[in-house]
XYZ file of C-alpha atoms in Angstrom:
333
model
C 10.744 12.695 23.543
C 13.127 10.541 25.557
C 14.773 14.117 26.476
C 11.737 15.483 27.694
C 11.013 11.997 29.436
C 8.981 9.793 27.728
C 9.593 6.178 28.370
C 10.094 4.476 24.653
C 7.756 1.079 24.952
C 8.483 0.692 21.416
C 11.610 2.472 19.472
C 9.420 4.087 16.424
C 12.754 3.150 14.309
C 11.367 -0.427 13.909
C 8.422 0.915 12.793
C 10.226 2.997 9.810
C 8.702 1.113 6.654
C 7.794 2.540 3.357
C 5.803 0.581 1.143
C 2.338 -1.492 1.152
C 4.367 -5.159 0.585
C 7.556 -4.157 2.413
C 5.017 -3.471 5.256
C 3.427 -7.087 4.359
C 6.569 -9.029 4.991
C 7.604 -7.229 8.821
C 4.078 -7.520 9.513
C 4.818 -10.162 12.432
C 7.429 -8.116 13.811
C 5.172 -5.080 13.903
C 2.258 -6.851 15.659
C 5.096 -7.791 17.980
C 5.412 -4.358 19.177
C 1.733 -3.640 18.882
C 0.781 -6.564 21.342
C 4.201 -4.700 23.401
C 2.636 -1.894 23.571
C -0.958 -3.165 24.219
C 0.379 -4.803 27.571
C 2.206 -2.132 28.396
C -0.534 -0.096 28.173
C -3.326 -2.900 30.422
C -0.250 -3.191 33.422
C 0.133 1.067 33.253
C -3.514 2.403 32.519
C -2.632 5.621 31.397
C -5.264 8.633 31.715
C -4.581 9.954 27.985
C -3.186 8.501 25.035
C -1.026 10.601 22.348
C -0.280 8.704 19.170
C 1.718 10.428 16.282
C 1.603 9.587 12.780
C 2.071 6.541 11.345
C -1.858 4.976 11.023
C -1.436 1.671 10.513
C 0.094 0.494 13.963
C -2.128 2.951 15.710
C -4.993 2.347 14.019
C -5.317 -0.615 15.313
C -3.355 0.721 18.595
C -6.653 3.125 19.271
C -8.621 0.168 18.966
C -7.294 -1.441 21.812
C -7.745 2.101 24.028
C -11.036 2.135 23.476
C -12.154 -0.635 24.564
C -10.260 0.567 27.817
C -11.624 3.351 27.998
C -8.405 5.385 27.038
C -9.592 8.816 25.275
C -6.867 9.037 22.108
C -5.535 12.666 20.858
C -4.335 12.476 17.532
C -1.083 14.570 16.982
C -0.493 14.897 13.245
C -3.501 13.556 10.834
C -2.970 10.565 8.822
C -3.036 11.320 5.484
C -6.148 9.752 4.368
C -7.311 12.398 2.250
C -4.748 11.718 -0.469
C -5.099 7.297 0.107
C -7.113 4.790 1.896
C -9.854 7.633 2.604
C -12.119 4.762 4.487
C -10.507 4.932 7.301
C -11.584 8.096 7.925
C -14.771 5.996 9.616
C -12.359 4.137 12.355
C -10.653 7.416 12.903
C -14.133 9.550 13.954
C -15.584 6.238 16.141
C -11.707 6.140 17.475
C -10.220 9.593 18.103
C -11.318 11.848 21.116
C -9.493 15.087 19.276
C -7.480 14.739 15.795
C -4.375 17.576 15.845
C -3.309 18.754 12.375
C -0.524 20.604 10.786
C -1.572 21.673 7.339
C -3.786 24.157 7.087
C -6.074 21.775 4.881
C -6.210 18.791 6.689
C -8.604 21.109 9.207
C -11.924 21.368 6.782
C -11.605 18.072 5.230
C -11.514 16.227 8.814
C -14.474 18.921 10.829
C -16.353 18.148 7.017
C -16.734 14.546 7.714
C -17.289 14.666 11.383
C -13.811 14.210 13.183
C -13.190 17.080 15.553
C -9.876 18.777 14.408
C -7.818 21.424 15.537
C -5.516 23.321 12.914
C -1.713 23.787 15.555
C -0.052 24.601 13.172
C 3.344 22.233 11.814
C 6.388 21.850 14.320
C 9.049 22.346 12.061
C 8.006 26.011 10.915
C 10.142 27.618 13.693
C 12.903 25.121 14.178
C 13.996 24.698 10.359
C 16.606 27.536 10.220
C 20.884 27.572 10.048
C 22.856 27.339 12.336
C 26.193 28.412 11.611
C 26.769 30.667 8.702
C 27.828 29.941 4.736
C 31.370 30.402 4.948
C 31.449 28.423 8.345
C 29.611 25.158 7.532
C 31.391 25.412 4.041
C 35.118 25.460 6.016
C 33.632 23.119 7.977
C 33.612 21.169 4.289
C 36.377 21.981 3.002
C 34.589 23.675 0.635
C 35.528 27.674 -0.741
C 32.349 28.249 -1.681
C 33.120 29.815 -5.400
C 31.111 27.202 -7.072
C 27.225 26.119 -7.058
C 26.352 24.101 -3.669
C 24.500 20.838 -4.407
C 22.624 19.431 -1.608
C 21.483 15.846 -2.305
C 18.858 14.242 -0.299
C 17.841 10.490 -0.508
C 15.889 9.854 2.250
C 15.645 9.065 5.838
C 15.360 5.310 5.837
C 18.053 3.143 4.493
C 15.765 1.254 2.362
C 14.577 4.327 0.028
C 18.224 6.068 0.595
C 19.722 2.547 -1.722
C 17.148 2.734 -3.618
C 17.768 6.652 -4.473
C 21.763 7.090 -4.294
C 22.367 4.864 -7.883
C 20.285 7.693 -9.959
C 21.629 10.595 -7.657
C 25.135 9.617 -8.038
C 24.612 9.330 -11.699
C 22.672 12.908 -11.881
C 25.866 14.046 -9.654
C 28.151 12.689 -12.475
C 26.412 14.168 -15.660
C 26.100 17.625 -14.077
C 29.435 17.691 -12.864
C 30.317 17.266 -16.938
C 28.737 20.226 -17.526
C 29.018 22.536 -14.194
C 31.675 22.343 -11.498
C 29.427 22.355 -8.255
C 29.905 20.894 -5.134
C 28.069 17.959 -3.671
C 26.621 18.293 0.413
C 24.702 14.998 0.575
C 22.561 14.783 4.100
C 22.918 11.473 5.978
C 19.833 11.449 9.288
C 20.627 9.821 12.131
C 18.272 6.361 10.737
C 20.730 6.086 8.280
C 24.150 7.192 9.903
C 26.706 8.242 7.202
C 28.527 5.547 7.357
C 25.753 3.785 5.120
C 26.769 6.137 2.624
C 30.624 6.082 2.878
C 30.477 2.663 1.635
C 28.729 3.522 -1.414
C 29.802 6.086 -2.860
C 33.377 5.253 -3.031
C 36.133 7.543 -4.843
C 33.047 9.471 -5.353
C 33.643 13.524 -4.291
C 30.255 13.497 -2.317
C 30.408 15.348 1.202
C 28.434 13.441 3.074
C 27.445 14.702 6.601
C 24.878 13.401 9.202
C 22.336 15.517 10.813
C 22.827 18.760 9.491
C 20.447 18.803 7.230
C 19.616 22.295 7.590
C 23.317 23.353 7.660
C 23.187 21.709 4.547
C 20.434 22.746 3.021
C 20.007 25.873 3.734
C 23.330 27.092 2.716
C 22.701 25.432 -0.831
C 21.846 27.016 -4.192
C 19.627 24.092 -4.534
C 18.379 20.635 -3.294
C 17.497 17.384 -4.464
C 14.968 15.466 -2.672
C 13.352 12.574 -1.877
C 9.699 13.684 -1.350
C 8.828 13.314 2.323
C 9.732 15.721 5.057
C 12.684 17.007 4.156
C 11.507 18.626 1.082
C 9.203 20.157 3.425
C 12.308 21.321 5.683
C 13.386 22.819 1.971
C 10.637 24.684 1.414
C 10.816 26.456 4.888
C 14.401 26.675 4.673
C 13.818 28.533 0.802
C 16.543 26.415 -1.309
C 15.145 25.917 -5.174
C 15.042 21.907 -5.248
C 14.134 18.941 -7.644
C 11.026 16.413 -5.560
C 11.643 12.699 -6.958
C 10.919 9.863 -5.459
C 10.895 5.310 -6.290
C 9.467 2.160 -4.645
C 8.761 -0.933 -5.702
C 6.959 -2.197 -8.438
C 4.394 -3.742 -6.785
C 3.558 -1.103 -4.652
C 3.429 1.099 -7.336
C 1.076 -0.424 -8.841
C -1.112 -0.977 -5.836
C -0.756 3.104 -5.255
C -2.059 4.309 -8.487
C -4.676 2.308 -7.522
C -5.308 3.922 -4.683
C -3.617 7.947 -4.202
C -6.113 10.207 -5.288
C -3.738 13.781 -5.445
C -2.721 16.023 -7.893
C 0.839 16.121 -6.824
C 3.171 14.060 -4.646
C 5.066 16.457 -3.103
C 3.749 17.906 -0.088
C 5.199 21.255 -1.150
C 3.052 21.954 -4.057
C -0.315 20.495 -2.365
C 0.153 23.217 -0.100
C 0.501 25.452 -3.341
C -2.023 24.109 -5.203
C 0.126 23.882 -8.480
C 3.089 22.723 -9.760
C 6.064 25.390 -7.496
C 8.816 22.045 -7.907
C 9.331 19.268 -10.833
C 8.603 15.833 -9.728
C 10.278 12.768 -10.335
C 7.973 10.241 -9.279
C 8.673 6.427 -10.483
C 9.679 6.403 -13.793
C 10.726 9.689 -13.962
C 13.246 9.043 -11.617
C 15.859 8.525 -13.233
C 19.728 9.873 -12.893
C 18.767 11.801 -16.547
C 16.109 13.564 -15.644
C 17.269 14.774 -11.941
C 20.796 15.916 -14.141
C 18.568 18.132 -16.769
C 16.140 19.929 -13.724
C 19.297 20.815 -12.255
C 21.325 21.743 -14.866
C 17.968 23.636 -15.774
C 17.633 25.063 -12.376
C 21.445 25.904 -12.155
C 21.632 28.069 -15.036
C 18.069 29.712 -14.962
C 18.685 32.786 -11.762
C 14.943 33.574 -12.128
C 13.718 30.576 -12.580
C 15.273 29.893 -8.860
C 14.158 32.781 -7.380
C 10.847 32.833 -8.675
C 11.081 29.407 -7.128
C 12.430 30.919 -3.699
C 9.281 33.672 -3.172
C 6.844 30.772 -3.843
C 8.752 28.634 -0.897
C 8.664 31.816 1.213
C 4.618 31.682 1.016
C 4.514 28.460 2.394
C 6.308 29.200 5.066
C 4.728 32.255 5.647
C 1.452 29.472 5.522
C 2.886 26.932 8.170
C 3.778 28.837 10.851
C 1.371 30.324 13.349
C 1.318 32.748 16.485
C 2.651 30.175 18.866
C 4.316 26.659 18.866
C 3.156 24.262 17.030
C 3.750 21.794 20.385
C 2.212 24.901 22.849
C -1.067 24.671 20.812
C -1.072 20.844 20.452
C -0.832 20.640 24.429
C -3.439 23.636 24.722
C -6.581 21.675 23.107
C -5.173 18.574 24.916
C -5.727 20.253 28.195
C -8.608 22.325 27.266
C -10.303 18.551 26.071
C -9.886 15.976 28.912
């Protein structure tokens, strides 16, 4: 967005917090950022506002925008169908038009009185490899003769640090049974050095900001639940999904979250097509066990690839999602 000409007032990296109690701890900083945004709105008087995701932050901002008479378009609908459904009332009152990226969301929000349009998923056209498998592996000094396993511990430092011990334990267990090469993808938010400091003398290869090649050329991916799992699905790579949060957040989430699956991949399929190892199931033993099962069963991996290709087709539209979103906004100004 900055490359396209957007002038940042608050950087989204400052809002990169996972967990209920974690948000409470960071509340003073988050409210300082909110007041900074409100001040910019008051000074510059925009004609419209387009907010993206982050409902905990943006609902409060939308209240201010509404009082200022500024119409709000929300691109990437908040996942209130999973938890905190009470937020729908605020969204219906505050948002002029909602732009959703998952097909089932359009009916959900329209049935509840929110003007909504499904525009397709923005990743559907850009999630692809940019190098050949041979080129990518040569850059890492790998021969390609052994299975390649991609490790995706999460794009935020706190979640990556929580997952890394379990992933490294799984790597050790897998290596005792199946000779394999492991490639860990570091996001720009975490940075490559963050992992290099923590993996010690491990044989894991770390690459930064190259998720599509690392996952697209892998035989299997071990993925923290979230956006990366969806990208893995679009690349058609068999996967095991895992996730852990703090104990307090888990207890509260169990009471609030109302979905049959935790991974968006399974939610889109409306059935379990990729293994989910959540919270207490997110252990080195169980991750390694699922990985070995898939690596030793080519038929199962092929089945998963077929299922993932169906999801990729569902998420792709006749035009890029951003183009469709811009059209809807222009038509409703």
